[in-house]
Coordinates of C-alpha atoms and ligand atoms in Angstrom, one line a residue:
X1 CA 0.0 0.0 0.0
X2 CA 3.0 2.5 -0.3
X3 CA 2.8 5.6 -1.6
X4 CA -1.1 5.5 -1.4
X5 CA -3.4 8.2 0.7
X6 CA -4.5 7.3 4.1
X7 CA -8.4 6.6 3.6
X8 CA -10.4 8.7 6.2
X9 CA -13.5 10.9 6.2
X10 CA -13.5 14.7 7.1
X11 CA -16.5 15.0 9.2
X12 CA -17.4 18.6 11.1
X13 CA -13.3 19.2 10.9
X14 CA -12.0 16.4 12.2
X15 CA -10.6 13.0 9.9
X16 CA -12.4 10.0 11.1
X17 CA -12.6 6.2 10.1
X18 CA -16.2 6.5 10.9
X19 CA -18.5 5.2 14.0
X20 CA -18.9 2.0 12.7
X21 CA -16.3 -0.8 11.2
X22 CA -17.8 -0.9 7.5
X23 CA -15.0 -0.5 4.6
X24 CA -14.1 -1.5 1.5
X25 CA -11.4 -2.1 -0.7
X26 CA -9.9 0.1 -3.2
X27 CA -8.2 -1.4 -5.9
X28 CA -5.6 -0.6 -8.3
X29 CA -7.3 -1.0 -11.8
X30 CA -3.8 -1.6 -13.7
X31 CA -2.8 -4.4 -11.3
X32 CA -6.2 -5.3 -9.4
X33 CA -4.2 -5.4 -6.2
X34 CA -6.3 -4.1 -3.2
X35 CA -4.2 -0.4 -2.3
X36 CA -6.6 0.7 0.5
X37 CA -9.1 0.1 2.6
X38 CA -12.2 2.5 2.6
X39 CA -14.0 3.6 5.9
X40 CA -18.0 4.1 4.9
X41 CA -20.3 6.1 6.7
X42 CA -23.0 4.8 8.9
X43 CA -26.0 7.2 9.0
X44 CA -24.8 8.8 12.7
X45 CA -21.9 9.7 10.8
X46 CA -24.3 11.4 8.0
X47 CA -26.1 12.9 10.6
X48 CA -22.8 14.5 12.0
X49 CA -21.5 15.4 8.5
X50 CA -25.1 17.4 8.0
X51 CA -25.2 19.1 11.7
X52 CA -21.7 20.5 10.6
X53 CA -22.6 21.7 7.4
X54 CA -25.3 23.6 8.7
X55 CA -22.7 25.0 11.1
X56 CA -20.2 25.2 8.7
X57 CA -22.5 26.8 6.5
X58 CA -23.4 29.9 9.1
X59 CA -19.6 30.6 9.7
X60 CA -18.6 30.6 6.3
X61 CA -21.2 32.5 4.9
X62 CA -20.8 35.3 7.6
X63 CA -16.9 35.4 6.4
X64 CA -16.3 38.2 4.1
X65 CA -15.7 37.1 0.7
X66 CA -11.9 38.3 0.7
X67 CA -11.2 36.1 3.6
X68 CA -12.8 33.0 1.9
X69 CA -10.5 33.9 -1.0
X70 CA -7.5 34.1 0.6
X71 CA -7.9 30.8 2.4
X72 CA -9.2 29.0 -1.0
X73 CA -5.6 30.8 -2.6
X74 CA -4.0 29.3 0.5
X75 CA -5.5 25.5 -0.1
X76 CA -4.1 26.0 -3.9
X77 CA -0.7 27.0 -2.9
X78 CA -1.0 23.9 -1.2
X79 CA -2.2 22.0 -3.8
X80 CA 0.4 23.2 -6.0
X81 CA 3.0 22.0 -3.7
X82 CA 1.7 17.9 -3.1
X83 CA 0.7 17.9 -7.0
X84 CA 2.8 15.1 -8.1
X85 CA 1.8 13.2 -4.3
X86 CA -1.8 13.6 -5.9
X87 CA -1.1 13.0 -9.5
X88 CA 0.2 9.4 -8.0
X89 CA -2.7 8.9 -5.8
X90 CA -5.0 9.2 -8.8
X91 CA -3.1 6.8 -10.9
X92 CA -2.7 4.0 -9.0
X93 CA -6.6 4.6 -8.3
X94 CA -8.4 5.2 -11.5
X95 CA -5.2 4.1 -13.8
X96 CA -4.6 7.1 -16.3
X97 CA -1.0 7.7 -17.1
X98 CA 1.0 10.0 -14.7
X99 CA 1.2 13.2 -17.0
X100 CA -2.9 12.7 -17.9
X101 CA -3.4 13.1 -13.8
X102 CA -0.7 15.6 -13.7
X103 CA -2.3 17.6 -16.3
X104 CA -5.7 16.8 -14.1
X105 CA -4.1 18.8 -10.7
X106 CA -3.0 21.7 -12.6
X107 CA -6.7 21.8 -14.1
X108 CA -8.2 21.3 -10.6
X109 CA -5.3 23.8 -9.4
X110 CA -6.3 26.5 -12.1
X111 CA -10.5 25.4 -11.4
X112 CA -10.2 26.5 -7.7
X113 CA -7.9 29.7 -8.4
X114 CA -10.7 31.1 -11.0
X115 CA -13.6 30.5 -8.3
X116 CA -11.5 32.0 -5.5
X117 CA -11.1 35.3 -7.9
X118 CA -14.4 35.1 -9.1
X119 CA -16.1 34.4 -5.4
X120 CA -15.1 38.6 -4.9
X121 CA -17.1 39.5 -7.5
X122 CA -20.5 37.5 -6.8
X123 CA -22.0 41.4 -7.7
X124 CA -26.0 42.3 -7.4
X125 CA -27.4 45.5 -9.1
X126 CA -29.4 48.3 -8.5
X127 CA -32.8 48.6 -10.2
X128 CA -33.7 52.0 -11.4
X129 CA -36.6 52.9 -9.0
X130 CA -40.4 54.1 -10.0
X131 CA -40.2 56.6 -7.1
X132 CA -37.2 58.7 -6.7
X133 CA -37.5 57.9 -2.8
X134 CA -37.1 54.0 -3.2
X135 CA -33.8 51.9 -3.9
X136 CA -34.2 48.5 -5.7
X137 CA -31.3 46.5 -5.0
X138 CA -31.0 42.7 -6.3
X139 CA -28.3 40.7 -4.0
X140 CA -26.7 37.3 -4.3
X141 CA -26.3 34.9 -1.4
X142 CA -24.6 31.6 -1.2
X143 CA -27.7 28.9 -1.5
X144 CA -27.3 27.2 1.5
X145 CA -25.2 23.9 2.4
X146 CA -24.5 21.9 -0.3
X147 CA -24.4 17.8 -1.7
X148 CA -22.4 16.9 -4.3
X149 CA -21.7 13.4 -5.7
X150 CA -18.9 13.2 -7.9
X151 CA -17.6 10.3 -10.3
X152 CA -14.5 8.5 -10.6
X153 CA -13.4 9.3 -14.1
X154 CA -12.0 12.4 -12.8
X155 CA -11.0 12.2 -9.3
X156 CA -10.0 15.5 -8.5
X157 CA -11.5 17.6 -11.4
X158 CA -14.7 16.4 -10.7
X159 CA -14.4 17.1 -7.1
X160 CA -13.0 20.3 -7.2
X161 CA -15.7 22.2 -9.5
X162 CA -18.5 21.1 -7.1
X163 CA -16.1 22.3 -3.5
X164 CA -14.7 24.8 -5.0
X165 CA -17.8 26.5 -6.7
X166 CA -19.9 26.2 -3.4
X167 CA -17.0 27.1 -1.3
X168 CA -16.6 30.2 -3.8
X169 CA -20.2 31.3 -3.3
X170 CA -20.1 30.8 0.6
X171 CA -22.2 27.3 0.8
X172 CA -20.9 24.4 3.2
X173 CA -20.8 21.1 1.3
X174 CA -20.4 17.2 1.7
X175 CA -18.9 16.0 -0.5
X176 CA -19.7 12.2 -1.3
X177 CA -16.7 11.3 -3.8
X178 CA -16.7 7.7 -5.8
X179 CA -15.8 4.9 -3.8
X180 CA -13.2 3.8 -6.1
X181 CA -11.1 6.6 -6.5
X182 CA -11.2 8.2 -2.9
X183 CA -7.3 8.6 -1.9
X184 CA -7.3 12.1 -4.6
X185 CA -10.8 13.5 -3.0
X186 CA -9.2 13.1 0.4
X187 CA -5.4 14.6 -0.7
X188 CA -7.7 17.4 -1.9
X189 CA -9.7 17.7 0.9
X190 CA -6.7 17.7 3.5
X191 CA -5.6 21.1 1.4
X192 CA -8.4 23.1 2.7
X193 CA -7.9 21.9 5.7
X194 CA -4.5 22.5 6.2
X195 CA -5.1 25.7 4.7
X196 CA -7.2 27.2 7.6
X197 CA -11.1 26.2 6.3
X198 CA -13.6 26.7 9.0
X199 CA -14.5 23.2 10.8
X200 CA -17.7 21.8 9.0
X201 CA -17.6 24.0 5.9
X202 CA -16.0 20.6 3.9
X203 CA -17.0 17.3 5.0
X204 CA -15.9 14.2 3.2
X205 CA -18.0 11.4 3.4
X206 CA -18.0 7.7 1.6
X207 CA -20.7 4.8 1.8
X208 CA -22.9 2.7 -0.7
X209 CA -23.5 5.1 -3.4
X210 CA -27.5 4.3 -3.2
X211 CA -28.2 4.6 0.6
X212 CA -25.8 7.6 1.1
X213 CA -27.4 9.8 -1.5
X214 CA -30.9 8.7 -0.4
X215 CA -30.1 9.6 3.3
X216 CA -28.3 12.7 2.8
X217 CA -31.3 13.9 0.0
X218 CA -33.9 13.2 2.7
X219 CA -32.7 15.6 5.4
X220 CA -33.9 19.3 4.8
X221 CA -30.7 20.9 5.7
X222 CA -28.7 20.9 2.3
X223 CA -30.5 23.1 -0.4
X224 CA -29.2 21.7 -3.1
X225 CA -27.2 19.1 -5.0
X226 CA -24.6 18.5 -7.6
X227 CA -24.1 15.7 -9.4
X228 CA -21.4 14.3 -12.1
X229 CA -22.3 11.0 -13.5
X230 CA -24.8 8.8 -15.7
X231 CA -27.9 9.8 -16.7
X232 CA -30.2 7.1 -14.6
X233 CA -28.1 7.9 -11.5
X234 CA -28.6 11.5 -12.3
X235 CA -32.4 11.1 -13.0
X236 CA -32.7 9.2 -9.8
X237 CA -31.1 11.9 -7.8
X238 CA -33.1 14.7 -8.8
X239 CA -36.2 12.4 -8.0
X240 CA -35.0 12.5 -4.4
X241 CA -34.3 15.8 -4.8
X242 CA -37.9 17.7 -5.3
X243 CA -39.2 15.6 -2.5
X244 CA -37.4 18.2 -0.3
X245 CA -37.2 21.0 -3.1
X246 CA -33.5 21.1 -3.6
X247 CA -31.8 22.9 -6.5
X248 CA -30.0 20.4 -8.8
X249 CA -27.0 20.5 -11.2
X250 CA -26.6 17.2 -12.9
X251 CA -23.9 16.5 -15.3
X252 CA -24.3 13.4 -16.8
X253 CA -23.4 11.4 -19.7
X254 CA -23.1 12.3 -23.4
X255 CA -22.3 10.8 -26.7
X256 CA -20.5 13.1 -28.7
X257 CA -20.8 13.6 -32.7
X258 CA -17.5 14.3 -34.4
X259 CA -18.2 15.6 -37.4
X260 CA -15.9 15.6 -40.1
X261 CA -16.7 17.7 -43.7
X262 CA -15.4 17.2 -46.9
X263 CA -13.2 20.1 -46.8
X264 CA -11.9 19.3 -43.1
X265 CA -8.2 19.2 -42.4
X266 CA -8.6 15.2 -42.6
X267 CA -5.2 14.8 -40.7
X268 CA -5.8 17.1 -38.3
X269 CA -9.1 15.9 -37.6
X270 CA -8.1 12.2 -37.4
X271 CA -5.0 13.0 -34.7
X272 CA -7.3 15.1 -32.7
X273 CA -10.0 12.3 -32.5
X274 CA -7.5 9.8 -31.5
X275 CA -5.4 11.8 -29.1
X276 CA -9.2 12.2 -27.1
X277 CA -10.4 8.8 -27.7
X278 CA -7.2 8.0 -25.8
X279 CA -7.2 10.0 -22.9
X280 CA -8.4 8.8 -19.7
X281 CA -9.3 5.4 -22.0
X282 CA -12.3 7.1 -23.3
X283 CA -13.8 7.5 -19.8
X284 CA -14.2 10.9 -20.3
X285 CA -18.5 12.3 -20.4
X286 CA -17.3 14.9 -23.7
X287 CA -14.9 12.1 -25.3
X288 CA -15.6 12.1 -29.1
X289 CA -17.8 8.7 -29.8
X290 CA -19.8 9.0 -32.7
X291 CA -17.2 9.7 -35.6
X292 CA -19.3 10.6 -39.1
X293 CA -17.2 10.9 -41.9
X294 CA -17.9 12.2 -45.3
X295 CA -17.7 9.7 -48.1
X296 CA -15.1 11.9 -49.4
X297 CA -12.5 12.0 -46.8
X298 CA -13.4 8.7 -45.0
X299 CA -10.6 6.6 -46.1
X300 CA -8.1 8.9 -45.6
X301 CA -9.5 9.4 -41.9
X302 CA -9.7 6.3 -40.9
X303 CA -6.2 5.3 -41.8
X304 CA -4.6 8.0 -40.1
X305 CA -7.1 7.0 -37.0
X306 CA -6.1 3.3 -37.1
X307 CA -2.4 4.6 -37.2
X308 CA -2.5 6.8 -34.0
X309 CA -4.8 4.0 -32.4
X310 CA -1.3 1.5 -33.0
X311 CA 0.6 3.7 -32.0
X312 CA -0.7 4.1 -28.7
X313 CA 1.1 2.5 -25.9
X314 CA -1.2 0.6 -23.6
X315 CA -0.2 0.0 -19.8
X316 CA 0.1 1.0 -16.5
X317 CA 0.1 4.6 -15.9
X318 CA 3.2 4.9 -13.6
X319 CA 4.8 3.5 -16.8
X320 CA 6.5 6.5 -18.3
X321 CA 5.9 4.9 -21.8
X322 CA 2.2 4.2 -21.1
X323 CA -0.2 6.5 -23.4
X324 CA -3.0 4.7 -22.8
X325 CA -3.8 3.4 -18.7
X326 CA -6.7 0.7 -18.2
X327 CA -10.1 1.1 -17.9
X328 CA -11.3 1.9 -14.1
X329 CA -13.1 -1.5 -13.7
X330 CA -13.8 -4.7 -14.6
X331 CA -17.4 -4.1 -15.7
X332 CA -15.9 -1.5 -18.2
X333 CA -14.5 -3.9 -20.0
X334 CA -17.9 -6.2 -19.9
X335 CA -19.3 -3.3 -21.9
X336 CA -16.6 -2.8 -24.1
X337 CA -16.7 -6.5 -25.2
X338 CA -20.8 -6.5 -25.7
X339 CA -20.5 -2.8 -27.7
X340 CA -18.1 -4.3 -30.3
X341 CA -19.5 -7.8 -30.6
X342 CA -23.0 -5.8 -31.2
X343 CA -21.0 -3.8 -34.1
X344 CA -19.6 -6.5 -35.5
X345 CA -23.3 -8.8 -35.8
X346 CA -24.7 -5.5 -37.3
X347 CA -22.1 -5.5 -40.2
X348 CA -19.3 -3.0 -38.6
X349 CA -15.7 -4.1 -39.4
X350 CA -13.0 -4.0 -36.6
X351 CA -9.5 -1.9 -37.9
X352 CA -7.7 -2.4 -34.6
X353 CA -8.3 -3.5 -31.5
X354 CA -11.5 -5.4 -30.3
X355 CA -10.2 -6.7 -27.4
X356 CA -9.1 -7.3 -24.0
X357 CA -5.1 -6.9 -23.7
X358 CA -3.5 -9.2 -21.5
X359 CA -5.4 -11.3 -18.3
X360 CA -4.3 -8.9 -15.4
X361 CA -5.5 -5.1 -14.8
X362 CA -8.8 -3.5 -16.7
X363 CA -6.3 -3.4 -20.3
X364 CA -8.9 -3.2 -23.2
X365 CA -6.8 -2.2 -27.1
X366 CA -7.9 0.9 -28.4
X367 CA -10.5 -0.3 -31.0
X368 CA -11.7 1.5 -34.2
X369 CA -14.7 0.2 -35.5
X370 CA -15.4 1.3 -39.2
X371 CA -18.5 1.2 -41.6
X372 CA -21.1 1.1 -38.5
X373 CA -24.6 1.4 -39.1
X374 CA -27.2 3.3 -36.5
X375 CA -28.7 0.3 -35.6
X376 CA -25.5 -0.5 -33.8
X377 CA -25.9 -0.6 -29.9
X378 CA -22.7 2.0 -29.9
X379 CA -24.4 4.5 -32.2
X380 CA -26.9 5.0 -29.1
X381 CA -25.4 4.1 -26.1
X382 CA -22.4 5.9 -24.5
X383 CA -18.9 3.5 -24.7
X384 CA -17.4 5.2 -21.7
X385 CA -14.3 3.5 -23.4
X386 CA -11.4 3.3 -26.3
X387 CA -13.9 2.2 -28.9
X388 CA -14.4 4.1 -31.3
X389 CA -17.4 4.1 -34.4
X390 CA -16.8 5.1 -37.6
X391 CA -19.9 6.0 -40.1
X392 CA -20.2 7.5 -43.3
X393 CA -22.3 10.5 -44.6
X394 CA -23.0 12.5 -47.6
X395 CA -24.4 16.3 -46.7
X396 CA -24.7 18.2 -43.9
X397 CA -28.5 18.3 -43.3
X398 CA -28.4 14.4 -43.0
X399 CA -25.6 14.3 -40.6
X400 CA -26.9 16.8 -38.5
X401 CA -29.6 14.6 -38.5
X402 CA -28.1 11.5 -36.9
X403 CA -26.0 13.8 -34.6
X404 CA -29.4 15.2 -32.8
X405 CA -31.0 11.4 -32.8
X406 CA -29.7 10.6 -29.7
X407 CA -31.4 12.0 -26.2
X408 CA -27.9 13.5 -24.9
X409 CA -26.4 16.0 -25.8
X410 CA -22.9 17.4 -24.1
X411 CA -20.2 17.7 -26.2
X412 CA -20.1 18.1 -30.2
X413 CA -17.2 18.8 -32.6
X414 CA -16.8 20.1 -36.0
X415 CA -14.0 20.1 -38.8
X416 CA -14.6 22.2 -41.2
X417 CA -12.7 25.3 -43.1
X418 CA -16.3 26.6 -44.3
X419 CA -17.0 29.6 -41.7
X420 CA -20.9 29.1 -43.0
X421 CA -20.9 25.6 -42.6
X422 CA -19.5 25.2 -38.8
X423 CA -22.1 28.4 -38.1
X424 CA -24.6 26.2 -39.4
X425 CA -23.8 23.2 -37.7
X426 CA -23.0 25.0 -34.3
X427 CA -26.8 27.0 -35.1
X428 CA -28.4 23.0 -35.3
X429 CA -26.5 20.9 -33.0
X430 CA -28.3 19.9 -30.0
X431 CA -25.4 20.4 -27.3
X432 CA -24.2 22.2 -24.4
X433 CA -20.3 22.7 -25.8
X434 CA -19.5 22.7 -29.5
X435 CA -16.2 22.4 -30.4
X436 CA -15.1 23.8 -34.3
X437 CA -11.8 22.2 -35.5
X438 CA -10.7 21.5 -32.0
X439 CA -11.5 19.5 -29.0
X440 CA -10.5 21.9 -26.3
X441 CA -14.2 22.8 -24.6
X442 CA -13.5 22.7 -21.0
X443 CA -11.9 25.3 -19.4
X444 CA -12.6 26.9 -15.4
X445 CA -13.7 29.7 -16.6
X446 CA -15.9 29.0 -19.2
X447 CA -19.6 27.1 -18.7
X448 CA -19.5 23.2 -18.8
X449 CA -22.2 21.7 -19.2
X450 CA -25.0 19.7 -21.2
X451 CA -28.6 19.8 -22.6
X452 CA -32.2 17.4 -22.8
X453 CA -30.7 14.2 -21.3
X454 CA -27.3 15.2 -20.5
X455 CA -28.4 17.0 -17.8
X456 CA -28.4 20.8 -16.9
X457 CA -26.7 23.9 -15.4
X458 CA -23.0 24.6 -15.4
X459 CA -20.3 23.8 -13.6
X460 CA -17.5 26.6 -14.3
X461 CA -17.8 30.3 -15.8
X462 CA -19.7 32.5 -13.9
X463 CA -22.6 30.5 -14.4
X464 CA -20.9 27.7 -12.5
X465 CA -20.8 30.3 -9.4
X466 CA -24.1 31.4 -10.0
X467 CA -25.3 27.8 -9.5
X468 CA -24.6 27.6 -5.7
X469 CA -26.5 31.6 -5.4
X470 CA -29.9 32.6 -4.6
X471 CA -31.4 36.3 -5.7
X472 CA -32.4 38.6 -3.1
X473 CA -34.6 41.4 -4.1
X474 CA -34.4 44.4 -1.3
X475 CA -36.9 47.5 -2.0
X476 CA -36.2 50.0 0.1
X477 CA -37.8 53.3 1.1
X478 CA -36.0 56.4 2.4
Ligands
NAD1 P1 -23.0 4.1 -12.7 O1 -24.3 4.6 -13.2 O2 -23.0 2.8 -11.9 O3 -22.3 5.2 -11.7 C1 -22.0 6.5 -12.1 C2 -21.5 7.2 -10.9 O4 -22.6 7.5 -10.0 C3 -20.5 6.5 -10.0 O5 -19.5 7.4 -9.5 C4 -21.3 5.9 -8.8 O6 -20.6 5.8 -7.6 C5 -22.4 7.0 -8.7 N1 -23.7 6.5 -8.2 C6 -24.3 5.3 -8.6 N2 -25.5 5.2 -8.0 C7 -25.6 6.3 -7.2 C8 -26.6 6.8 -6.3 N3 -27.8 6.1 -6.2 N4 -26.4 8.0 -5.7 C9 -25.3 8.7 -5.9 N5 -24.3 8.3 -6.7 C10 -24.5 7.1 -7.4 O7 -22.1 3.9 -13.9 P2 -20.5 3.5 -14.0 O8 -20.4 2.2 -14.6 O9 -19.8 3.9 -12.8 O10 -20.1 4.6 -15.1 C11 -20.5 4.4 -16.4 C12 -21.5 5.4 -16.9 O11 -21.6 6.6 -16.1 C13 -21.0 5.9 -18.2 O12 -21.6 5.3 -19.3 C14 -21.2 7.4 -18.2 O13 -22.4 7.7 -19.0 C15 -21.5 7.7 -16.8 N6 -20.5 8.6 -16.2 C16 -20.6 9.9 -16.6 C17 -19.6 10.8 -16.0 C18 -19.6 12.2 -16.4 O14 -18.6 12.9 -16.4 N7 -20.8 12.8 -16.6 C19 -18.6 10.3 -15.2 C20 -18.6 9.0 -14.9 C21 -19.6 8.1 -15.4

């Protein structure tokens, strides 16, 4: 178990194993040795972790927005200074390669610096007045203490927009992070701590997904919840939700079109699909999965695709040479091997990949799958994984078409030269994030977030700090 986080909760400011002995193990997806052994919570601890968000909740938003900011600056410094510590946590937890969790801490580190800044300037406005005598004044207050379940694609990312965008605002929050990739929630966690936070304004709770959120949804005390995950689990939550009224952000799956036009730079569009199919294994909720392709430039795309795809170096991520890490768990690959076998019984043709690698660790090849039909499970249903379709089209009306036939709708991309043509397509596309001849869409200060079945609000841009306010309107006369 070296070199792995000591697995506690942070309840009401203190780190805890719980009041009961339940735990389970974490395991290492690359090697499926056990790393850790996770404390769950038993529903005292809940009720604890609530009590001291509510208390949490009256101390922080009484502190004056400059003081939250310098202690959030403080926990980033922090950050900043255990990032490769974290970056290994993640790794050995979820599997990506070293420099993809590296590259995940700076993001978090640059997510909580933009809400700490922005947090100052959570402004309100003044109405113009009817009667010179009154004042209208609109304010904006923090929501109320907060709920937020977060995913295990993304350890800390994930995490970090739903603490540090309540924190921000001047909510409390639990924080229920996935049970499998706890170690870089906690490394997180201990950063605000260490950096001063008010006792009860972070709490850190695991348990059985199902029971936790249904316990912690029931009580009255948090006003709203946050979510990152799949769209049943997200549909689910918001049901408990409304039966105590609470505000929701869900951000949950999506299936992505990438679009490719005939007068697309083929080559760059073919690396840049790759190089995202291949980060974080294709567990990523905006990874490209639904490649059309016009007839015109289809062969030339797919052999530069098939190239990158064999050139990727699948293994685990402490492995300097790794590209590629494994998936997070074993029923991953389960859907992996069902999504391609359905491809290949509806007529699809498998370039590369296909299968499992190796008979130890979550290893599944990076798999292009060409000439796929719609009927095709994979055409409707997310991957969550290094396969990738392939599909044909001949105009843009059509393809726009089968982009929008889907009930998600997160992430889209777009490679075209024809200003008129990604307008168009931007115009039609039924998404939260477009992305035009690139695959950069996520960003802290810019919204994140998806449409219809993919969920809704943002986390990130001011409207990601907007999400954990409430309007006051104040008329006033003199
Ligand atoms: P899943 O539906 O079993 O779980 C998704 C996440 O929700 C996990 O982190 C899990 O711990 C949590 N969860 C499950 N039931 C819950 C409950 N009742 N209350 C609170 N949290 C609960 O799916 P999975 O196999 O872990 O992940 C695969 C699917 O999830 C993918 O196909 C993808 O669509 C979706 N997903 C989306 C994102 C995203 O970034 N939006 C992230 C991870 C997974």
């Amino acid at each position: 178990m070296t070199g792995y986080e000591r697995l506690e909760m942070l309840i009401d400011g203190e780190w805890t194993a719980g009041s009961d002995a339940a735990s389970m193990a974490v395991e290492n997806p690359a090697t499926e040795a056990t790393i850790g052994d996770l404390p769950l919570a038993s529903t005292q601890d809940l009720d604890r972790a609530l009590a001291a968000s509510l208390q949490g909740f009256n101390v922080w938003k009484d502190t004056p927005a400059l003081q939250r900011q310098g202690i959030l600056e403080n926990a980033a410094r922090l950050l900043e200074e255990r990032r490769e510590q974290i970056a290994r946590t993640c790794t050995l937890e979820i599997g990506k390669p070293l420099r993809e969790s590296l590259m995940e801490i700076d993001f978090t580190i640059g997510v909580l610096r933009w809400y700490a800044e922005e947090g100052k300037r959570a402004y309100g406005r003044v109405v113009p007045a009817r009667d010179i005598r009154v004042r209208n004044t609109v304010l904006k207050e923090p929501v109320g203490p907060v709920v937020g379940f977060a995913a295990w694609n993304f350890p800390a990312v994930n995490v970090i927009r739903k603490v540090a965008g309540a924190l921000a605002a001047g909510c409390s929050i639990i924080v229920k992070p996935s049970e499998e990739a706890p170690g870089t929630a906690i490394a997180i966690a201990r950063c605000f701590q260490d950096a001063g936070l008010p006792r009860g304004v972070l709490n850190v709770v695991f348990g059985n997904p199902a029971d936790t959120s249904a316990y912690l949804l029931s009580s009255s005390i948090p006003r709203k919840v946050t979510f990152t995950g799949s769209v049943p689990v997200g549909i689910h939550l918001q049901t408990l939700a409304a039966r105590t009224l609470k505000r929701c952000t869900l951000e949950l799956g999506g299936h992505a079109p990438f679009i490719v036009l005939p007068d697309a730079d083929v080559e760059l569009a073919a690396q840049t699909a790759a190089a995202f199919k291949l980060r974080n294994a294709g567990q990523v909720c905006t990874s490209p999965s639904r490649f059309f392709v016009h007839s015109s430039v289809h062969d030339r795309f797919v052999g530069v695709f098939a190239d990158a795809f064999e050139k990727a170096v699948v293994g685990d991520g402490l492995d300097d040479a790794a590209t590629m890490g494994p998936l997070a768990a074993q029923r991953r690959l389960e859907v992996m091997d069902r999504l391609v076998a359905d491809a290949r019984d509806h007529g699809a043709s498998v370039v590369t990949g296909g299968k499992r690698i190796g008979n130890r660790g979550w290893f599944f090849a990076p798999t292009l799958l060409d000439e796929v039909p719609d009927e095709a499970a994979i055409m409707r249903e997310e991957p969550f994984g290094p396969v990738a379709p392939v599909s044909r089209f001949e105009d843009l009306d059509e393809v726009i078409e089968r982009a929008n036939s889907v009930e998600v709708g997160l992430a889209s991309y777009v490679f075209t030269r024809n200003g008129g043509w990604a307008q168009e397509a931007t115009r039609r596309l039924n998404a939260g994030l477009v992305g035009i001849n690139c695959a950069a869409i996520s960003l802290p200060e810019t919204p994140f977030g998806g449409v219809d079945h993919s969920g809704y609000g943002s986390e990130g841009g001011i409207e990601g700090l907007d999400a954990f306010m409430r309007t006051k309107f104040v008329a006033e006369i003199r």
